[in-house]
Amino acid sequence: MDSLATKKPLTIRLCGPRGFCAGVDRAIQIVVLALKSYGAPVYVRHEIVHNRYVVEGLQAKGAIFVEELDEIPPEHRHQPVVFSAHGVPKSVPEDARNRNLFYLDATCPLVSKVHKQAMRHQRLGRHVILIGHAGHPEVIGTMGQLPPGSVSLVETVEDAALYQPEDPDNLGFVTQTTLSVDDTAGVIEKLKERFPNLQSPAADSICYATTNRQEAVKQAAPGCDLFVTVGAPNSSNSKRLVEVALKAGARRSILVQRASELNWDEIGPIRTLGLSAGASAPEVVVNEIIEAFKDRFETTIELAEFTIENENFLVNRELRDIELTHQDMAFVNG
Ligand code: 0CH
Ligand code: SF4
């Protein structure tokens, strides 16, 4: 670490918006409020959002994370189980009811909206094309809104070029909410070129938070020696920010979960750093990263603010009367 006198100057372009979106904030609040209201343990099916720091913070408060409902011991079936922000197939709440479990659904309202759009296409007799990443929980959840065989997954422009529907004139598409805006436009263009009657969803599937974070990165990245995105390797939206930064002109672009992952030998003598955070990455970790750079460089922070977000989603009805204090969320917000 350089002494104060020898620290080299570094401009940090700090993207805005970055970090938590309204759906993530709501999902974490649901677990926190459930713990306050019903006491520990509160079960959570799948990581509530794709971030270890968040998961460990909630575990410390008494949450228990499981992948499937059969992992909940029978003696705890009266404790709530929360479904993650990514959404679940219809079979999951059904299974919960069969097991007499009390569940709270933390699916983001904007993911639920995509579910509704997929169901609408089907109601109107269309075969549904879902543009998304195979195996991602949101894709599993969206496909699971409809009977098997009524949704086809298209991941890339190449998939779109090869896809052979039974009835090319009766198709509707929806997308995962956290995709690359530009790559998805390419996939849709290819599909529309091949299937001119392809029906769009009534509202955009890629959400406002994904779009805004990518736009802010596009503004900040050109000319950056390094672009750091705070987020987890299983976070789709965070990984897209890493790619967007590189495409927009950052010389290097990396994803880190914590400051301890920064490899200072590889970082070397940089002058301009871009910094953003995926929708599931807490601001406390962004601050930790800024502090790590401040320790080594004489830093100036410039805001690369694309827009200001005001979205706020209400928690489930059962939890609305429970008081949520600043302290309750301090583990992620600082
Ligand atoms: O970006 P993905 O979907 O992997 O999920 P995340 O990192 O947990 O961010 C929150 C988005 C949740 C569903 O849209
Ligand atoms: Fe909802 Fe978008 Fe956030 Fe996903 S990224 S939780 S869809 S607001």
Short mmCIF file of C-alpha atoms and ligand atoms in Angstrom, two decimals:
data_model
loop_
_atom_site.label_atom_id
_atom_site.label_comp_id
_atom_site.label_asym_id
_atom_site.label_seq_id
_atom_site.Cartn_x
_atom_site.Cartn_y
_atom_site.Cartn_z
CA MET A 1 0.00 0.00 0.00
CA ASP A 2 1.44 3.43 -0.97
CA SER A 3 2.01 6.01 1.75
CA LEU A 4 -0.11 9.19 1.54
CA ALA A 5 2.71 11.12 -0.14
CA THR A 6 3.18 8.62 -2.96
CA LYS A 7 -0.45 7.69 -3.66
CA LYS A 8 -1.27 8.03 -7.37
CA PRO A 9 -4.44 9.88 -8.45
CA LEU A 10 -7.49 7.79 -9.35
CA THR A 11 -10.84 8.98 -10.64
CA ILE A 12 -13.71 6.69 -9.66
CA ARG A 13 -16.74 6.97 -11.93
CA LEU A 14 -19.50 5.77 -9.64
CA CYS A 15 -22.57 4.65 -11.57
CA GLY A 16 -26.09 5.60 -10.62
CA PRO A 17 -28.41 3.82 -10.38
CA ARG A 18 -26.46 0.87 -8.96
CA GLY A 19 -27.17 -1.85 -6.43
CA PHE A 20 -30.52 -2.76 -4.93
CA CYS A 21 -33.63 -2.41 -7.07
CA ALA A 22 -37.14 -2.17 -5.66
CA GLY A 23 -37.75 -5.93 -6.10
CA VAL A 24 -34.61 -6.90 -4.19
CA ASP A 25 -35.26 -4.39 -1.45
CA ARG A 26 -38.78 -5.76 -1.06
CA ALA A 27 -37.64 -9.40 -1.04
CA ILE A 28 -35.08 -8.77 1.71
CA GLN A 29 -37.62 -6.74 3.69
CA ILE A 30 -40.04 -9.68 3.50
CA VAL A 31 -37.54 -12.02 5.16
CA VAL A 32 -36.58 -9.42 7.77
CA LEU A 33 -40.22 -8.65 8.57
CA ALA A 34 -41.17 -12.33 8.67
CA LEU A 35 -38.41 -12.89 11.23
CA LYS A 36 -39.72 -9.98 13.31
CA SER A 37 -43.31 -11.09 13.06
CA TYR A 38 -43.08 -14.87 13.37
CA GLY A 39 -39.66 -15.36 14.99
CA ALA A 40 -36.82 -17.63 13.82
CA PRO A 41 -36.48 -19.77 11.90
CA VAL A 42 -37.89 -18.38 8.70
CA TYR A 43 -37.21 -20.67 5.76
CA VAL A 44 -36.25 -19.23 2.39
CA ARG A 45 -36.53 -21.31 -0.76
CA HIS A 46 -33.40 -20.58 -2.86
CA GLU A 47 -31.13 -17.57 -2.17
CA ILE A 48 -33.60 -14.72 -1.63
CA VAL A 49 -31.41 -12.77 -4.08
CA HIS A 50 -28.16 -13.98 -5.61
CA ASN A 51 -25.75 -12.55 -3.08
CA ARG A 52 -23.80 -14.38 -0.36
CA TYR A 53 -23.44 -11.27 1.78
CA VAL A 54 -27.22 -10.82 1.89
CA VAL A 55 -27.81 -14.52 2.50
CA GLU A 56 -25.27 -14.66 5.34
CA GLY A 57 -26.70 -11.47 6.88
CA LEU A 58 -30.17 -13.04 6.92
CA GLN A 59 -28.83 -16.35 8.24
CA ALA A 60 -27.34 -14.40 11.15
CA LYS A 61 -30.84 -13.08 11.89
CA GLY A 62 -32.35 -16.59 11.84
CA ALA A 63 -33.22 -17.38 8.22
CA ILE A 64 -32.60 -20.91 6.93
CA PHE A 65 -32.03 -21.32 3.19
CA VAL A 66 -33.23 -24.46 1.41
CA GLU A 67 -33.45 -25.37 -2.28
CA GLU A 68 -36.64 -27.44 -2.00
CA LEU A 69 -39.63 -27.50 0.36
CA ASP A 70 -39.01 -31.11 1.44
CA GLU A 71 -35.91 -29.87 3.30
CA ILE A 72 -38.16 -28.10 5.85
CA PRO A 73 -38.51 -30.38 8.89
CA PRO A 74 -42.16 -31.28 9.72
CA GLU A 75 -41.88 -29.76 13.21
CA HIS A 76 -41.18 -26.34 11.57
CA ARG A 77 -44.02 -26.40 9.06
CA HIS A 78 -45.83 -23.60 10.89
CA GLN A 79 -42.86 -21.28 10.43
CA PRO A 80 -43.07 -19.24 7.21
CA VAL A 81 -41.25 -20.15 4.04
CA VAL A 82 -40.39 -17.30 1.67
CA PHE A 83 -40.07 -17.81 -2.11
CA SER A 84 -37.16 -15.90 -3.66
CA ALA A 85 -37.37 -12.73 -5.78
CA HIS A 86 -36.73 -14.75 -8.97
CA GLY A 87 -40.17 -16.40 -8.89
CA VAL A 88 -41.24 -20.03 -8.74
CA PRO A 89 -43.10 -22.46 -11.01
CA LYS A 90 -46.80 -22.87 -10.17
CA SER A 91 -46.00 -26.31 -8.75
CA VAL A 92 -44.14 -24.74 -5.79
CA PRO A 93 -47.03 -22.91 -4.06
CA GLU A 94 -49.16 -25.94 -4.89
CA ASP A 95 -46.65 -28.20 -3.17
CA ALA A 96 -46.51 -25.79 -0.19
CA ARG A 97 -50.31 -25.97 0.19
CA ASN A 98 -50.21 -29.78 0.02
CA ARG A 99 -47.63 -29.77 2.79
CA ASN A 100 -49.68 -27.32 4.88
CA LEU A 101 -46.84 -24.82 4.81
CA PHE A 102 -47.35 -21.11 5.40
CA TYR A 103 -45.63 -19.32 2.53
CA LEU A 104 -44.83 -15.73 1.69
CA ASP A 105 -44.09 -15.04 -1.95
CA ALA A 106 -41.22 -12.57 -2.49
CA THR A 107 -41.33 -12.87 -6.29
CA CYS A 108 -40.67 -9.39 -7.70
CA PRO A 109 -43.91 -7.88 -9.02
CA LEU A 110 -42.12 -7.27 -12.34
CA VAL A 111 -41.30 -11.00 -12.63
CA SER A 112 -44.96 -11.79 -11.83
CA LYS A 113 -45.89 -9.40 -14.62
CA VAL A 114 -43.81 -11.46 -17.07
CA HIS A 115 -45.59 -14.60 -15.79
CA LYS A 116 -48.92 -12.91 -16.58
CA GLN A 117 -47.75 -11.93 -20.06
CA ALA A 118 -46.71 -15.53 -20.78
CA MET A 119 -50.12 -16.76 -19.58
CA ARG A 120 -51.84 -14.13 -21.73
CA HIS A 121 -50.02 -15.31 -24.87
CA GLN A 122 -51.15 -18.84 -24.07
CA ARG A 123 -54.73 -17.79 -23.41
CA LEU A 124 -54.75 -16.20 -26.86
CA GLY A 125 -53.66 -19.52 -28.36
CA ARG A 126 -50.00 -18.62 -28.92
CA HIS A 127 -46.99 -20.84 -28.33
CA VAL A 128 -44.65 -18.93 -26.00
CA ILE A 129 -40.99 -18.21 -26.75
CA LEU A 130 -39.06 -17.33 -23.61
CA ILE A 131 -35.78 -15.52 -24.22
CA GLY A 132 -33.49 -16.25 -21.28
CA HIS A 133 -30.71 -18.37 -19.79
CA ALA A 134 -31.30 -22.11 -19.39
CA GLY A 135 -31.33 -23.29 -15.80
CA HIS A 136 -31.74 -19.84 -14.25
CA PRO A 137 -34.38 -19.89 -11.47
CA GLU A 138 -36.37 -17.09 -13.10
CA VAL A 139 -36.52 -19.07 -16.36
CA ILE A 140 -37.59 -22.19 -14.46
CA GLY A 141 -40.27 -20.10 -12.71
CA THR A 142 -41.60 -18.50 -15.90
CA MET A 143 -41.66 -21.79 -17.82
CA GLY A 144 -43.42 -23.35 -14.85
CA GLN A 145 -46.41 -20.99 -15.21
CA LEU A 146 -47.59 -22.97 -18.22
CA PRO A 147 -48.09 -26.67 -18.98
CA PRO A 148 -45.05 -28.58 -20.22
CA GLY A 149 -44.49 -28.13 -23.96
CA SER A 150 -46.16 -24.70 -24.20
CA VAL A 151 -42.92 -22.68 -23.82
CA SER A 152 -39.72 -22.86 -25.90
CA LEU A 153 -36.49 -21.35 -24.57
CA VAL A 154 -34.34 -19.29 -26.93
CA GLU A 155 -31.00 -18.15 -25.53
CA THR A 156 -29.08 -16.63 -28.44
CA VAL A 157 -29.37 -15.22 -31.97
CA GLU A 158 -28.14 -18.63 -33.20
CA ASP A 159 -31.02 -20.35 -31.32
CA ALA A 160 -33.42 -17.83 -32.86
CA ALA A 161 -32.07 -18.66 -36.33
CA LEU A 162 -32.54 -22.40 -35.81
CA TYR A 163 -35.83 -22.49 -33.89
CA GLN A 164 -38.53 -24.51 -35.70
CA PRO A 165 -42.03 -23.87 -34.30
CA GLU A 166 -45.04 -26.03 -35.11
CA ASP A 167 -47.09 -22.98 -36.08
CA PRO A 168 -44.88 -20.01 -37.11
CA ASP A 169 -47.91 -17.68 -37.26
CA ASN A 170 -48.99 -18.26 -33.68
CA LEU A 171 -46.12 -17.20 -31.48
CA GLY A 172 -45.67 -14.74 -28.61
CA PHE A 173 -42.50 -13.96 -26.69
CA VAL A 174 -41.48 -12.81 -23.22
CA THR A 175 -37.98 -12.46 -21.74
CA GLN A 176 -36.13 -12.91 -18.48
CA THR A 177 -36.08 -9.55 -16.64
CA THR A 178 -32.30 -9.33 -16.23
CA LEU A 179 -30.92 -9.81 -19.75
CA SER A 180 -28.61 -7.61 -21.79
CA VAL A 181 -30.86 -5.03 -23.44
CA ASP A 182 -28.73 -4.95 -26.61
CA ASP A 183 -28.22 -8.71 -27.00
CA THR A 184 -31.94 -9.32 -26.47
CA ALA A 185 -32.82 -6.75 -29.15
CA GLY A 186 -30.70 -8.84 -31.55
CA VAL A 187 -32.52 -12.06 -30.62
CA ILE A 188 -35.94 -10.40 -31.03
CA GLU A 189 -34.90 -8.93 -34.39
CA LYS A 190 -33.89 -12.37 -35.67
CA LEU A 191 -37.15 -13.93 -34.44
CA LYS A 192 -39.26 -11.16 -36.00
CA GLU A 193 -37.37 -11.47 -39.28
CA ARG A 194 -38.24 -15.20 -39.38
CA PHE A 195 -41.73 -14.96 -37.85
CA PRO A 196 -43.34 -11.63 -38.86
CA ASN A 197 -46.49 -12.44 -36.87
CA LEU A 198 -44.58 -12.92 -33.62
CA GLN A 199 -46.48 -11.10 -30.85
CA SER A 200 -44.63 -8.98 -28.27
CA PRO A 201 -45.63 -8.87 -24.60
CA ALA A 202 -47.93 -5.96 -23.72
CA ALA A 203 -45.12 -4.44 -21.60
CA ASP A 204 -41.32 -4.75 -21.75
CA SER A 205 -40.02 -7.83 -19.97
CA ILE A 206 -36.52 -6.52 -19.22
CA CYS A 207 -37.17 -4.41 -16.15
CA TYR A 208 -36.45 -0.75 -15.43
CA ALA A 209 -33.64 -1.62 -12.99
CA THR A 210 -31.76 -3.82 -15.46
CA THR A 211 -32.13 -1.18 -18.18
CA ASN A 212 -31.05 1.75 -16.01
CA ARG A 213 -28.00 -0.03 -14.55
CA GLN A 214 -26.82 -1.02 -18.03
CA GLU A 215 -27.32 2.54 -19.35
CA ALA A 216 -25.32 4.04 -16.48
CA VAL A 217 -22.48 1.56 -17.12
CA LYS A 218 -22.52 2.45 -20.84
CA GLN A 219 -22.06 6.11 -19.92
CA ALA A 220 -19.27 5.52 -17.43
CA ALA A 221 -17.23 2.74 -19.06
CA PRO A 222 -15.61 4.41 -22.11
CA GLY A 223 -11.96 5.15 -21.27
CA CYS A 224 -11.94 3.33 -17.92
CA ASP A 225 -8.72 1.39 -17.25
CA LEU A 226 -10.75 -0.95 -15.09
CA PHE A 227 -14.47 -1.43 -14.48
CA VAL A 228 -15.56 -3.16 -11.27
CA THR A 229 -19.07 -4.55 -10.87
CA VAL A 230 -20.02 -5.65 -7.38
CA GLY A 231 -22.07 -8.82 -7.56
CA ALA A 232 -22.11 -12.60 -7.41
CA PRO A 233 -21.12 -15.07 -10.12
CA ASN A 234 -24.66 -16.52 -10.11
CA SER A 235 -26.28 -13.09 -10.53
CA SER A 236 -27.49 -12.75 -14.11
CA ASN A 237 -27.98 -8.98 -14.02
CA SER A 238 -24.55 -8.38 -12.43
CA LYS A 239 -22.78 -10.48 -15.06
CA ARG A 240 -24.51 -8.49 -17.79
CA LEU A 241 -23.04 -5.26 -16.34
CA VAL A 242 -19.53 -6.73 -16.61
CA GLU A 243 -20.13 -7.48 -20.32
CA VAL A 244 -21.76 -4.10 -21.01
CA ALA A 245 -18.76 -2.27 -19.48
CA LEU A 246 -16.33 -4.15 -21.71
CA LYS A 247 -18.42 -3.59 -24.85
CA ALA A 248 -18.78 0.12 -24.01
CA GLY A 249 -15.00 0.57 -23.92
CA ALA A 250 -13.57 -0.30 -20.49
CA ARG A 251 -10.09 -1.84 -20.95
CA ARG A 252 -10.81 -4.50 -18.30
CA SER A 253 -14.03 -5.46 -16.57
CA ILE A 254 -14.33 -7.66 -13.48
CA LEU A 255 -16.98 -8.95 -11.10
CA VAL A 256 -16.18 -9.01 -7.38
CA GLN A 257 -18.25 -10.03 -4.37
CA ARG A 258 -16.04 -8.40 -1.70
CA ALA A 259 -13.03 -6.05 -1.53
CA SER A 260 -10.92 -9.01 -0.44
CA GLU A 261 -11.28 -10.44 -3.98
CA LEU A 262 -9.50 -7.46 -5.57
CA ASN A 263 -6.12 -8.61 -6.89
CA TRP A 264 -3.94 -5.50 -6.56
CA ASP A 265 -1.05 -6.97 -8.58
CA GLU A 266 -3.37 -7.45 -11.55
CA ILE A 267 -5.03 -4.05 -11.09
CA GLY A 268 -1.70 -2.22 -11.43
CA PRO A 269 -1.32 1.50 -12.18
CA ILE A 270 -4.82 2.62 -13.20
CA ARG A 271 -6.04 6.24 -13.49
CA THR A 272 -9.78 5.80 -14.14
CA LEU A 273 -12.01 3.23 -12.47
CA GLY A 274 -15.66 2.56 -13.27
CA LEU A 275 -17.76 1.19 -10.43
CA SER A 276 -21.27 -0.24 -10.38
CA ALA A 277 -23.21 -2.92 -8.52
CA GLY A 278 -25.77 -5.49 -9.61
CA ALA A 279 -29.36 -5.25 -8.40
CA SER A 280 -28.65 -7.79 -5.63
CA ALA A 281 -25.40 -6.22 -4.35
CA PRO A 282 -25.58 -4.26 -1.07
CA GLU A 283 -24.33 -0.68 -0.81
CA VAL A 284 -22.20 -1.60 2.23
CA VAL A 285 -20.04 -3.72 -0.09
CA VAL A 286 -19.79 -0.88 -2.64
CA ASN A 287 -18.51 1.31 0.19
CA GLU A 288 -16.02 -1.38 1.22
CA ILE A 289 -14.65 -1.42 -2.36
CA ILE A 290 -14.37 2.38 -2.48
CA GLU A 291 -12.47 2.34 0.84
CA ALA A 292 -10.07 -0.29 -0.51
CA PHE A 293 -9.22 1.98 -3.49
CA LYS A 294 -8.96 5.02 -1.21
CA ASP A 295 -6.33 3.17 0.84
CA ARG A 296 -4.15 2.78 -2.25
CA PHE A 297 -4.93 5.83 -4.43
CA GLU A 298 -5.61 9.53 -4.06
CA THR A 299 -9.22 9.22 -5.20
CA THR A 300 -11.73 11.62 -6.71
CA ILE A 301 -15.29 10.38 -7.06
CA GLU A 302 -17.36 11.43 -10.06
CA LEU A 303 -21.01 10.42 -10.25
CA ALA A 304 -22.08 8.83 -13.54
CA GLU A 305 -25.78 9.19 -12.92
CA PHE A 306 -28.05 8.05 -15.71
CA THR A 307 -31.33 8.59 -13.86
CA ILE A 308 -32.87 8.61 -10.39
CA GLU A 309 -35.18 5.76 -9.50
CA ASN A 310 -38.24 6.15 -7.29
CA GLU A 311 -39.76 2.67 -7.54
CA ASN A 312 -40.89 1.11 -4.31
CA PHE A 313 -42.84 -2.15 -4.03
CA LEU A 314 -45.09 -2.92 -1.06
CA VAL A 315 -44.42 -6.05 0.98
CA ASN A 316 -47.05 -8.79 1.36
CA ARG A 317 -50.26 -7.79 3.10
CA GLU A 318 -49.53 -9.98 6.16
CA LEU A 319 -46.37 -7.94 6.89
CA ARG A 320 -47.50 -4.38 6.24
CA ASP A 321 -48.23 -3.55 9.89
CA ILE A 322 -44.80 -4.64 11.15
CA GLU A 323 -42.43 -1.73 11.69
CA LEU A 324 -39.26 -1.82 9.60
CA THR A 325 -36.49 0.33 11.09
CA HIS A 326 -33.31 1.64 9.50
CA GLN A 327 -31.46 -0.65 11.90
CA ASP A 328 -33.28 -3.72 10.52
CA MET A 329 -31.76 -3.10 7.07
CA ALA A 330 -28.42 -1.69 8.24
CA PHE A 331 -26.68 -5.00 7.50
CA VAL A 332 -27.04 -4.25 3.80
CA ASN A 333 -27.56 -0.49 3.56
CA GLY A 334 -25.02 0.62 6.20
O1 0CH B 1 -29.92 -11.26 -11.83
P1 0CH B 1 -30.52 -12.49 -11.29
O2 0CH B 1 -31.83 -12.80 -11.90
O3 0CH B 1 -29.61 -13.68 -11.36
O4 0CH B 1 -30.87 -12.28 -9.76
P2 0CH B 1 -30.24 -11.44 -8.59
O5 0CH B 1 -28.79 -11.23 -8.77
O6 0CH B 1 -30.68 -12.09 -7.34
O7 0CH B 1 -30.92 -10.00 -8.72
C1 0CH B 1 -32.25 -9.79 -8.41
C2 0CH B 1 -33.16 -10.05 -9.55
C3 0CH B 1 -34.28 -10.95 -9.13
C4 0CH B 1 -35.27 -11.33 -10.19
O8 0CH B 1 -35.39 -10.44 -11.23
FE1 SF4 B 2 -37.61 -6.89 -10.05
FE2 SF4 B 2 -36.02 -5.99 -11.98
FE3 SF4 B 2 -35.15 -6.08 -9.52
FE4 SF4 B 2 -35.56 -8.34 -10.85
S1 SF4 B 2 -34.03 -6.78 -11.29
S2 SF4 B 2 -36.10 -7.93 -8.73
S3 SF4 B 2 -37.36 -7.76 -12.06
S4 SF4 B 2 -36.86 -4.81 -10.26
#
